[in-house]
Short mmCIF file of C-alpha atoms in Angstrom, two decimals:
data_model
loop_
_atom_site.label_atom_id
_atom_site.label_comp_id
_atom_site.label_asym_id
_atom_site.label_seq_id
_atom_site.Cartn_x
_atom_site.Cartn_y
_atom_site.Cartn_z
CA UNK W 1 129.61 74.09 117.52
CA UNK W 2 129.97 76.18 114.40
CA UNK W 3 127.54 79.07 114.07
CA UNK W 4 125.32 79.32 111.01
CA UNK W 5 125.91 82.37 108.83
CA UNK W 6 122.64 84.35 108.91
CA UNK W 7 123.41 86.38 105.79
CA UNK W 8 123.72 85.85 102.02
CA UNK W 9 120.42 83.95 101.84
CA UNK W 10 119.22 85.68 98.70
CA UNK W 11 119.55 82.61 96.47
CA UNK W 12 117.38 80.26 98.48
CA UNK W 13 115.11 82.83 100.11
CA UNK W 14 112.69 84.83 97.98
CA UNK W 15 112.11 88.54 98.29
CA UNK W 16 108.96 89.19 100.33
CA UNK W 17 107.49 92.56 101.21
CA UNK W 18 104.89 92.84 104.00
CA UNK W 19 101.56 91.66 102.61
CA UNK W 20 99.28 94.39 101.29
CA UNK W 21 95.60 94.40 102.08
CA UNK W 22 93.27 93.65 99.17
CA UNK W 23 92.77 96.71 96.94
CA UNK W 24 89.06 96.86 97.61
CA UNK W 25 89.58 96.79 101.37
CA UNK W 26 92.34 99.38 101.51
CA UNK W 27 90.43 101.77 99.22
CA UNK W 28 87.79 102.01 101.94
CA UNK W 29 90.00 103.81 104.47
CA UNK W 30 93.15 105.87 104.95
CA UNK W 31 95.10 103.27 106.91
CA UNK W 32 98.50 102.23 105.61
CA UNK W 33 98.06 99.56 102.98
CA UNK W 34 100.42 96.98 104.48
CA UNK W 35 101.14 95.79 107.98
CA UNK W 36 104.70 95.52 109.17
CA UNK W 37 106.67 92.30 109.34
CA UNK W 38 106.48 89.85 112.18
CA UNK W 39 109.88 89.39 113.83
CA UNK W 40 110.90 86.12 112.09
CA UNK W 41 109.91 87.50 108.67
CA UNK W 42 111.93 90.68 109.17
CA UNK W 43 114.96 88.69 110.28
CA UNK W 44 114.62 86.37 107.29
CA UNK W 45 114.38 89.23 104.81
CA UNK W 46 117.31 91.07 106.38
CA UNK W 47 119.33 87.87 106.03
CA UNK W 48 119.06 88.09 102.23
CA UNK W 49 121.66 90.91 102.27
CA UNK W 50 124.89 89.94 100.50
CA UNK W 51 127.06 92.17 102.75
CA UNK W 52 128.85 93.37 99.61
CA UNK W 53 132.18 95.15 99.90
CA UNK W 54 130.91 98.33 98.25
CA UNK W 55 127.37 98.84 99.58
CA UNK W 56 125.64 100.73 96.79
CA UNK W 57 122.53 100.91 98.98
CA UNK W 58 124.44 103.14 101.39
CA UNK W 59 126.08 105.13 98.60
CA UNK W 60 122.72 105.95 97.03
CA UNK W 61 121.00 106.79 100.32
CA UNK W 62 121.10 110.58 100.85
CA UNK W 63 121.66 109.95 104.56
CA UNK W 64 124.32 107.28 103.89
CA UNK W 65 122.61 105.01 106.38
CA UNK W 66 124.64 102.01 107.58
CA UNK W 67 122.25 99.67 105.82
CA UNK W 68 124.25 96.42 105.57
CA UNK W 69 125.24 96.71 109.22
CA UNK W 70 121.73 97.12 110.60
CA UNK W 71 120.46 94.43 108.24
CA UNK W 72 123.01 92.02 109.73
CA UNK W 73 122.01 92.99 113.27
CA UNK W 74 118.36 92.42 112.37
CA UNK W 75 119.14 89.01 110.85
CA UNK W 76 120.95 88.08 114.06
CA UNK W 77 117.93 89.09 116.16
CA UNK W 78 119.76 92.05 117.70
CA UNK W 79 116.85 94.38 117.00
CA UNK W 80 117.61 97.08 119.53
CA UNK W 81 121.15 97.44 118.23
CA UNK W 82 119.81 97.49 114.68
CA UNK W 83 117.45 100.33 115.60
CA UNK W 84 120.17 102.30 117.38
CA UNK W 85 122.45 102.08 114.36
CA UNK W 86 119.66 103.11 112.03
CA UNK W 87 118.76 106.00 114.31
CA UNK W 88 122.39 107.18 114.39
CA UNK W 89 122.15 108.66 110.89
CA UNK W 90 118.44 109.49 110.60
CA UNK W 91 116.05 111.42 112.80
CA UNK W 92 113.03 109.72 111.22
CA UNK W 93 113.93 106.19 110.09
CA UNK W 94 110.40 104.80 110.36
CA UNK W 95 109.12 107.69 108.24
CA UNK W 96 111.77 107.18 105.57
CA UNK W 97 111.01 103.46 105.65
CA UNK W 98 107.43 104.30 104.74
CA UNK W 99 107.72 107.07 102.17
CA UNK W 100 111.19 107.01 100.59
CA UNK W 101 111.17 105.86 96.96
CA UNK W 102 113.43 102.94 97.77
CA UNK W 103 113.01 101.64 94.22
CA UNK W 104 114.95 104.71 93.06
CA UNK W 105 117.44 104.85 95.94
CA UNK W 106 118.73 102.05 98.18
CA UNK W 107 116.75 99.09 96.85
CA UNK W 108 117.07 100.23 93.25
CA UNK W 109 120.85 100.05 93.65
CA UNK W 110 121.01 96.82 95.66
CA UNK W 111 123.57 94.42 94.20
CA UNK W 112 121.11 91.55 94.59
CA UNK W 113 118.61 93.44 92.45
CA UNK W 114 121.19 93.47 89.67
CA UNK W 115 121.55 89.67 89.88
CA UNK W 116 117.86 89.13 89.27
CA UNK W 117 117.04 87.81 92.74
CA UNK W 118 115.14 90.92 93.87
CA UNK W 119 116.50 93.61 96.15
CA UNK W 120 116.64 93.30 99.89
CA UNK W 121 113.46 94.90 101.27
CA UNK W 122 115.43 97.65 102.99
CA UNK W 123 112.62 100.14 103.54
CA UNK W 124 110.29 97.59 105.10
CA UNK W 125 113.00 96.37 107.48
CA UNK W 126 113.87 99.97 108.40
CA UNK W 127 110.24 100.66 109.22
CA UNK W 128 109.97 97.42 111.21
CA UNK W 129 112.95 97.95 113.48
CA UNK W 130 111.95 101.52 114.38
CA UNK W 131 108.29 100.69 114.99
CA UNK W 132 109.55 97.86 117.18
CA UNK W 133 111.72 100.37 119.04
CA UNK W 134 108.71 102.58 119.75
CA UNK W 135 106.71 99.57 120.95
CA UNK W 136 109.49 98.39 123.26
CA UNK W 137 110.40 101.82 124.64
CA UNK W 138 113.85 101.85 123.03
CA UNK W 139 113.35 105.31 121.51
CA UNK W 140 115.07 107.54 124.02
CA UNK W 141 113.83 111.03 124.85
CA UNK W 142 115.58 114.03 123.38
CA UNK W 143 118.04 115.12 126.05
CA UNK W 144 119.22 118.73 125.67
CA UNK W 145 122.93 119.37 125.81
CA UNK W 146 124.56 121.71 128.30
CA UNK W 147 122.79 125.06 128.07
CA UNK W 148 124.78 127.49 125.92
CA UNK W 149 122.76 130.63 126.50
CA UNK W 150 122.08 131.02 122.78
CA UNK W 151 118.84 130.59 120.90
CA UNK W 152 117.89 129.55 117.40
CA UNK W 153 114.75 130.33 115.44
CA UNK W 154 113.64 127.73 112.88
CA UNK W 155 111.09 128.86 110.30
CA UNK W 156 109.20 125.81 109.11
CA UNK W 157 108.25 122.61 110.94
CA UNK W 158 108.76 120.19 108.06
CA UNK W 159 111.39 117.43 107.97
CA UNK W 160 114.35 119.78 107.40
CA UNK W 161 113.33 122.15 110.18
CA UNK W 162 112.48 119.40 112.65
CA UNK W 163 115.74 117.56 111.99
CA UNK W 164 117.83 120.69 112.48
CA UNK W 165 115.87 121.57 115.61
CA UNK W 166 116.55 118.14 117.10
CA UNK W 167 120.31 118.30 116.55
CA UNK W 168 120.56 121.91 117.74
CA UNK W 169 118.59 121.15 120.89
CA UNK W 170 120.86 118.20 121.51
CA UNK W 171 123.78 120.63 121.35
CA UNK W 172 122.31 122.79 124.10
CA UNK W 173 120.61 125.62 122.22
CA UNK W 174 117.21 127.05 123.00
CA UNK W 175 115.20 126.22 119.89
CA UNK W 176 112.00 127.91 118.74
CA UNK W 177 110.15 126.55 115.70
CA UNK W 178 107.79 128.88 113.86
CA UNK W 179 105.21 127.40 111.50
CA UNK W 180 102.13 128.74 109.73
CA UNK W 181 100.08 125.60 110.40
CA UNK W 182 98.34 124.54 113.58
CA UNK W 183 100.35 121.31 113.75
CA UNK W 184 104.01 120.60 113.13
CA UNK W 185 105.25 118.26 110.43
CA UNK W 186 104.74 120.26 107.25
CA UNK W 187 104.04 117.98 104.30
CA UNK W 188 104.48 114.94 106.54
CA UNK W 189 101.34 116.05 108.36
CA UNK W 190 99.23 117.77 105.73
CA UNK W 191 100.62 116.78 102.34
CA UNK W 192 101.21 113.02 102.51
CA UNK W 193 98.06 110.91 102.89
CA UNK W 194 97.56 108.54 105.79
CA UNK W 195 97.62 105.45 103.58
CA UNK W 196 101.33 106.15 103.06
CA UNK W 197 102.10 107.70 106.45
CA UNK W 198 99.63 107.43 109.30
CA UNK W 199 99.59 110.66 111.30
CA UNK W 200 100.29 109.24 114.77
CA UNK W 201 103.68 108.20 113.36
CA UNK W 202 104.46 111.87 112.72
CA UNK W 203 102.86 113.23 115.88
CA UNK W 204 104.89 110.97 118.18
CA UNK W 205 108.08 112.37 116.65
CA UNK W 206 106.84 115.92 117.18
CA UNK W 207 105.85 115.22 120.78
CA UNK W 208 109.31 113.80 121.45
CA UNK W 209 110.83 117.09 120.32
CA UNK W 210 108.38 119.12 122.37
CA UNK W 211 109.15 117.03 125.45
CA UNK W 212 112.85 117.75 124.83
CA UNK W 213 112.25 121.47 125.27
CA UNK W 214 111.80 122.66 121.69
CA UNK W 215 109.19 125.42 121.64
CA UNK W 216 106.66 125.37 118.82
CA UNK W 217 104.88 128.53 117.67
CA UNK W 218 101.91 127.34 115.60
CA UNK W 219 99.86 129.60 113.36
CA UNK W 220 102.86 131.89 113.07
CA UNK W 221 103.15 133.61 109.71
CA UNK W 222 106.47 135.33 109.09
CA UNK W 223 105.72 138.69 107.52
CA UNK W 224 102.47 138.98 109.45
CA UNK W 225 103.42 138.06 113.02
CA UNK W 226 107.06 139.10 112.74
CA UNK W 227 109.46 140.13 110.03
CA UNK W 228 112.63 138.23 109.34
CA UNK W 229 114.63 141.08 110.89
CA UNK W 230 112.58 140.85 114.06
CA UNK W 231 113.30 137.13 114.32
CA UNK W 232 116.99 137.85 113.81
CA UNK W 233 116.84 140.22 116.78
CA UNK W 234 115.20 137.55 118.94
CA UNK W 235 117.68 134.79 118.13
CA UNK W 236 121.40 134.26 117.69
CA UNK W 237 120.77 132.42 114.42
CA UNK W 238 117.78 131.76 112.19
CA UNK W 239 117.11 128.82 109.88
CA UNK W 240 114.77 129.12 106.90
CA UNK W 241 113.26 125.69 106.25
CA UNK W 242 109.87 126.54 104.79
CA UNK W 243 109.83 124.11 101.89
CA UNK W 244 108.23 125.12 98.59
CA UNK W 245 104.46 125.51 98.44
CA UNK W 246 103.57 127.64 95.41
CA UNK W 247 101.73 125.40 92.97
CA UNK W 248 102.86 125.43 89.37
CA UNK W 249 100.19 126.77 87.03
CA UNK W 250 98.60 125.19 83.98
CA UNK W 251 98.31 127.71 81.18
CA UNK W 252 95.18 126.47 79.40
CA UNK W 253 91.77 128.08 78.83
CA UNK W 254 89.10 127.45 81.45
CA UNK W 255 91.47 126.64 84.28
CA UNK W 256 89.75 129.18 86.53
CA UNK W 257 86.45 127.27 86.46
CA UNK W 258 84.90 126.06 89.69
CA UNK W 259 85.96 122.50 90.35
CA UNK W 260 89.60 123.02 89.34
CA UNK W 261 91.67 122.82 92.53
CA UNK W 262 95.29 122.72 93.65
CA UNK W 263 96.75 119.40 94.75
CA UNK W 264 97.92 120.66 98.13
CA UNK W 265 94.52 122.16 98.94
CA UNK W 266 92.92 118.83 98.10
CA UNK W 267 95.38 116.77 100.16
CA UNK W 268 95.42 119.15 103.12
CA UNK W 269 91.63 119.12 103.34
CA UNK W 270 91.60 115.33 103.34
CA UNK W 271 94.30 115.10 106.01
CA UNK W 272 92.55 117.68 108.17
CA UNK W 273 89.38 115.64 108.03
CA UNK W 274 91.44 112.68 109.21
CA UNK W 275 92.37 114.72 112.28
CA UNK W 276 88.69 115.52 112.84
CA UNK W 277 89.04 119.20 111.91
CA UNK W 278 86.25 121.38 110.61
CA UNK W 279 87.02 121.91 106.90
CA UNK W 280 84.28 124.01 105.26
CA UNK W 281 85.64 123.58 101.71
CA UNK W 282 85.53 119.80 102.15
CA UNK W 283 82.19 119.70 103.94
CA UNK W 284 80.69 121.91 101.23
CA UNK W 285 81.88 119.51 98.53
CA UNK W 286 84.51 121.66 96.80
CA UNK W 287 87.43 119.53 98.02
CA UNK W 288 85.59 116.22 98.37
CA UNK W 289 85.78 113.76 95.48
CA UNK W 290 82.81 111.65 96.62
CA UNK W 291 80.63 110.68 93.67
CA UNK W 292 82.63 112.76 91.19
CA UNK W 293 84.54 112.01 88.02
CA UNK W 294 88.05 113.13 88.92
CA UNK W 295 90.91 114.01 86.59
CA UNK W 296 94.36 114.57 88.12
CA UNK W 297 96.94 116.29 85.94
CA UNK W 298 100.57 115.36 86.64
CA UNK W 299 102.85 112.36 86.98
CA UNK W 300 104.80 112.84 90.20
CA UNK W 301 104.30 111.46 93.68
CA UNK W 302 101.89 114.28 94.55
CA UNK W 303 99.68 113.24 91.65
CA UNK W 304 99.79 109.65 92.93
CA UNK W 305 98.72 110.87 96.37
CA UNK W 306 95.80 112.75 94.81
CA UNK W 307 94.45 109.91 92.69
CA UNK W 308 94.63 107.44 95.57
CA UNK W 309 92.98 109.94 97.92
CA UNK W 310 90.14 110.46 95.43
CA UNK W 311 89.55 106.70 95.28
CA UNK W 312 89.21 106.57 99.07
CA UNK W 313 86.82 109.50 99.09
CA UNK W 314 84.46 107.51 96.89
CA UNK W 315 85.00 109.10 93.47
CA UNK W 316 82.89 107.74 90.63
CA UNK W 317 86.02 107.48 88.46
CA UNK W 318 89.62 108.64 88.69
CA UNK W 319 91.95 109.33 85.77
CA UNK W 320 95.52 110.57 85.79
CA UNK W 321 96.71 112.49 82.73
CA UNK W 322 100.45 112.58 82.15
CA UNK W 323 102.22 113.98 79.12
CA UNK W 324 104.97 111.35 79.00
CA UNK W 325 104.77 107.58 79.15
CA UNK W 326 105.07 105.24 82.12
CA UNK W 327 108.82 104.77 81.68
CA UNK W 328 109.46 108.53 81.80
CA UNK W 329 107.23 109.54 84.69
CA UNK W 330 108.88 111.00 87.82
CA UNK W 331 106.64 109.28 90.35
CA UNK W 332 107.40 106.05 92.16
CA UNK W 333 106.67 102.93 90.13
CA UNK W 334 105.31 101.30 93.26
CA UNK W 335 102.83 104.11 93.75
CA UNK W 336 101.62 103.74 90.17
CA UNK W 337 101.13 100.02 90.70
CA UNK W 338 99.22 100.64 93.96
CA UNK W 339 97.01 103.20 92.23
CA UNK W 340 96.23 100.88 89.34
CA UNK W 341 95.32 98.08 91.77
CA UNK W 342 92.91 100.47 93.50
CA UNK W 343 91.13 101.41 90.27
CA UNK W 344 92.90 104.50 88.91
CA UNK W 345 93.07 104.79 85.12
CA UNK W 346 96.29 106.25 83.73
CA UNK W 347 96.13 108.12 80.45
CA UNK W 348 99.72 108.22 79.24
CA UNK W 349 101.01 110.67 76.64
CA UNK W 350 98.17 113.13 77.22
CA UNK W 351 98.48 116.84 77.99
CA UNK W 352 95.60 119.20 78.88
CA UNK W 353 94.60 121.65 76.16
CA UNK W 354 91.55 123.22 77.82
CA UNK W 355 89.19 122.84 80.75
CA UNK W 356 85.60 122.65 79.60
CA UNK W 357 82.58 124.08 81.38
CA UNK W 358 81.16 127.58 81.52
CA UNK W 359 81.12 127.97 85.28
CA UNK W 360 81.55 124.47 86.70
CA UNK W 361 84.10 122.15 85.13
CA UNK W 362 82.58 119.40 82.99
CA UNK W 363 85.65 117.93 81.32
CA UNK W 364 89.28 118.22 80.27
CA UNK W 365 90.17 118.40 76.60
CA UNK W 366 93.58 116.81 76.08
CA UNK W 367 96.04 116.39 73.24
CA UNK W 368 97.70 113.09 72.56
CA UNK W 369 101.46 113.41 72.82
CA UNK W 370 104.50 111.56 71.51
CA UNK W 371 108.05 111.50 72.77
CA UNK W 372 110.74 113.38 70.89
CA UNK W 373 114.46 113.82 71.61
CA UNK W 374 115.72 113.89 75.19
CA UNK W 375 115.49 117.20 77.03
CA UNK W 376 117.95 118.75 79.50
CA UNK W 377 116.92 116.26 82.21
CA UNK W 378 117.77 113.29 80.00
CA UNK W 379 114.14 112.31 79.56
CA UNK W 380 112.54 112.35 76.12
CA UNK W 381 110.62 115.57 75.65
CA UNK W 382 106.90 115.32 74.87
CA UNK W 383 105.58 116.93 71.71
CA UNK W 384 102.07 117.23 70.34
CA UNK W 385 100.77 114.39 68.20
CA UNK W 386 98.59 116.04 65.51
CA UNK W 387 95.03 114.84 65.35
CA UNK W 388 95.07 113.18 68.75
CA UNK W 389 92.51 115.29 70.63
CA UNK W 390 90.22 113.68 73.22
CA UNK W 391 87.93 114.81 76.03
CA UNK W 392 87.73 113.31 79.52
CA UNK W 393 84.67 113.83 81.68
CA UNK W 394 85.43 115.63 84.93
CA UNK W 395 83.52 117.13 87.85
CA UNK W 396 86.75 117.75 89.77
CA UNK W 397 90.15 118.53 88.27
CA UNK W 398 93.23 118.42 90.50
CA UNK W 399 96.37 120.25 89.33
CA UNK W 400 99.45 118.33 90.50
CA UNK W 401 102.32 119.67 88.47
CA UNK W 402 104.71 120.31 91.33
CA UNK W 403 105.72 123.25 93.48
CA UNK W 404 107.94 126.32 93.32
CA UNK W 405 109.23 128.65 96.00
CA UNK W 406 107.09 131.45 97.35
CA UNK W 407 108.37 135.02 97.06
CA UNK W 408 109.92 135.14 100.52
CA UNK W 409 111.67 138.53 100.22
CA UNK W 410 108.31 140.16 99.46
CA UNK W 411 106.20 138.09 101.85
CA UNK W 412 108.62 138.58 104.73
CA UNK W 413 109.49 142.22 104.04
CA UNK W 414 113.09 141.07 103.64
CA UNK W 415 114.37 142.63 100.40
CA UNK W 416 117.99 141.78 101.32
CA UNK W 417 117.30 138.04 101.45
CA UNK W 418 119.09 136.66 98.38
CA UNK W 419 117.21 134.26 96.12
CA UNK W 420 117.97 132.50 92.87
CA UNK W 421 116.13 133.07 89.63
CA UNK W 422 113.84 130.21 90.65
CA UNK W 423 112.98 131.94 93.92
CA UNK W 424 114.85 129.46 96.11
CA UNK W 425 117.02 130.92 98.87
CA UNK W 426 120.65 131.41 97.88
CA UNK W 427 123.19 130.04 100.36
CA UNK W 428 126.92 129.51 100.53
CA UNK W 429 127.48 125.89 99.52
CA UNK W 430 129.96 125.30 102.34
CA UNK W 431 128.35 127.10 105.27
CA UNK W 432 124.69 126.97 104.15
CA UNK W 433 124.40 130.56 105.33
CA UNK W 434 122.75 133.26 103.26
CA UNK W 435 124.31 136.68 102.65
CA UNK W 436 122.54 137.78 105.87
CA UNK W 437 124.78 137.07 108.84
CA UNK W 438 123.37 134.29 111.01
CA UNK W 439 120.55 133.41 108.61
CA UNK W 440 120.79 129.89 107.20
CA UNK W 441 118.54 127.93 104.87
CA UNK W 442 118.05 124.23 104.12
CA UNK W 443 115.71 121.75 102.51
CA UNK W 444 113.44 122.32 99.56
CA UNK W 445 113.61 126.09 99.92
CA UNK W 446 117.25 125.76 98.82
CA UNK W 447 117.28 122.74 96.49
CA UNK W 448 113.74 123.00 95.11
CA UNK W 449 110.99 120.41 95.47
CA UNK W 450 112.67 117.14 96.42
CA UNK W 451 112.40 114.10 98.68
CA UNK W 452 111.80 113.97 102.42
CA UNK W 453 115.05 112.04 102.88
CA UNK W 454 117.00 114.89 101.26
CA UNK W 455 115.28 117.37 103.60
CA UNK W 456 116.40 115.29 106.57
CA UNK W 457 119.95 115.20 105.20
CA UNK W 458 119.92 118.96 104.68
CA UNK W 459 118.60 119.52 108.20
CA UNK W 460 121.39 117.39 109.62
CA UNK W 461 124.03 119.24 107.62
CA UNK W 462 122.76 122.73 108.37
CA UNK W 463 122.57 121.96 112.10
CA UNK W 464 126.29 121.17 112.06
CA UNK W 465 127.02 124.39 110.16
CA UNK W 466 124.92 126.46 112.57
CA UNK W 467 126.58 124.82 115.56
CA UNK W 468 130.01 125.84 114.22
CA UNK W 469 128.77 129.40 113.56
CA UNK W 470 127.22 129.78 117.01
CA UNK W 471 130.31 128.47 118.77
CA UNK W 472 132.47 130.95 116.89
CA UNK W 473 130.01 133.74 117.68
CA UNK W 474 130.06 132.91 121.38
CA UNK W 475 133.85 132.79 121.43
CA UNK W 476 134.04 136.17 119.69
CA UNK W 477 131.64 137.71 122.21
CA UNK W 478 133.69 136.33 125.11
CA UNK W 479 136.86 137.84 123.69
CA UNK W 480 135.14 141.19 123.24
CA UNK W 481 133.75 141.21 126.78
#
């Protein structure tokens, strides 16, 4: 009997994402807004893949995941094999399935999307097969490789650091991860809200690494608890994977008023409350949006996280001011749509001119903007539209204009650590090593604020470079002995 081809069903089978909860319901809590697929639905959606000869989804994925292959395996009901293939190129597939901007990466470049039939729902299938793997016990423990007698220090427990730590441990190195926070995960834990990434999803990944022998040093502040040189003396190689955390400033009058807060402070406080932590700044009202008129300034994914968090905290109103229009904003279009469904008002082509209020913020005075010629990024540059001034009521203003690198050479008492003019760590493009022997860097601290999937890619690449360096170092020491 001839078998039925499970693929190429995109013409007769409509695109269907997992159903989202009603906006009013999901705005009441920090749970993820959509459940995952049931098995038949996931298989059906995977079967829409056209199995094209040049898979642009894979090309445009920073990890170059084998997307068409694990879609076919899913469509055929071979879910464990689909998970194993997905896991072969990514240390966190279920996390990427939740938070990657697929509309700008794999799904945005799906051939079916170009035909008008709607992209294959790649991210949702990726999330499904890995969650299924956790449920069924298919996620294998991290098994250390043969002990090499060498150790590595990783500074930063975000996605780049955790990915590198996993690969290095798998190659037999003793791995110590140093992080300033009391939990690992970096922005996955404290920056991204639970409605996009529930925290048990992150914590089970961390616990898997801990069970595999990776040692975590929480509350460890390089520069205070040890200098970079001291860590170099402890370990055979050191990886800097701190990310970028210095908030970009807004240069307008009144910005120092009470009630004007940084995006990361606001998000971290909310996530800590989700863990059940004692957060005085939240409990005292400074970082709690409940009952307040909130204005968020910015148009990226962090701004989207802030406006949607404020809605869930019970804000009286939430506005997002962005100096460009919808078509030119950097944030995910899906996140904008989710925010609008939940009651956020977007004020496009508006830039802050001043924060009003003598001591406590009472409003944001903004200028109307218009788009001029394209700037260096290719987007049309905003310019002031004369006579377009307006004031927006605000009891809480959240600054979400992005992040820059901290001054690591000064903070770490490491004046020889080379940095670029933007403050990011300077590395050799081939080896990913800095000018300091045995000191590597990866992730946002090298490339600037970017996506989690790029941090995972960088962690994977730098682990390979460090493995080559450490093997050469061990061989040199044996010859010298």
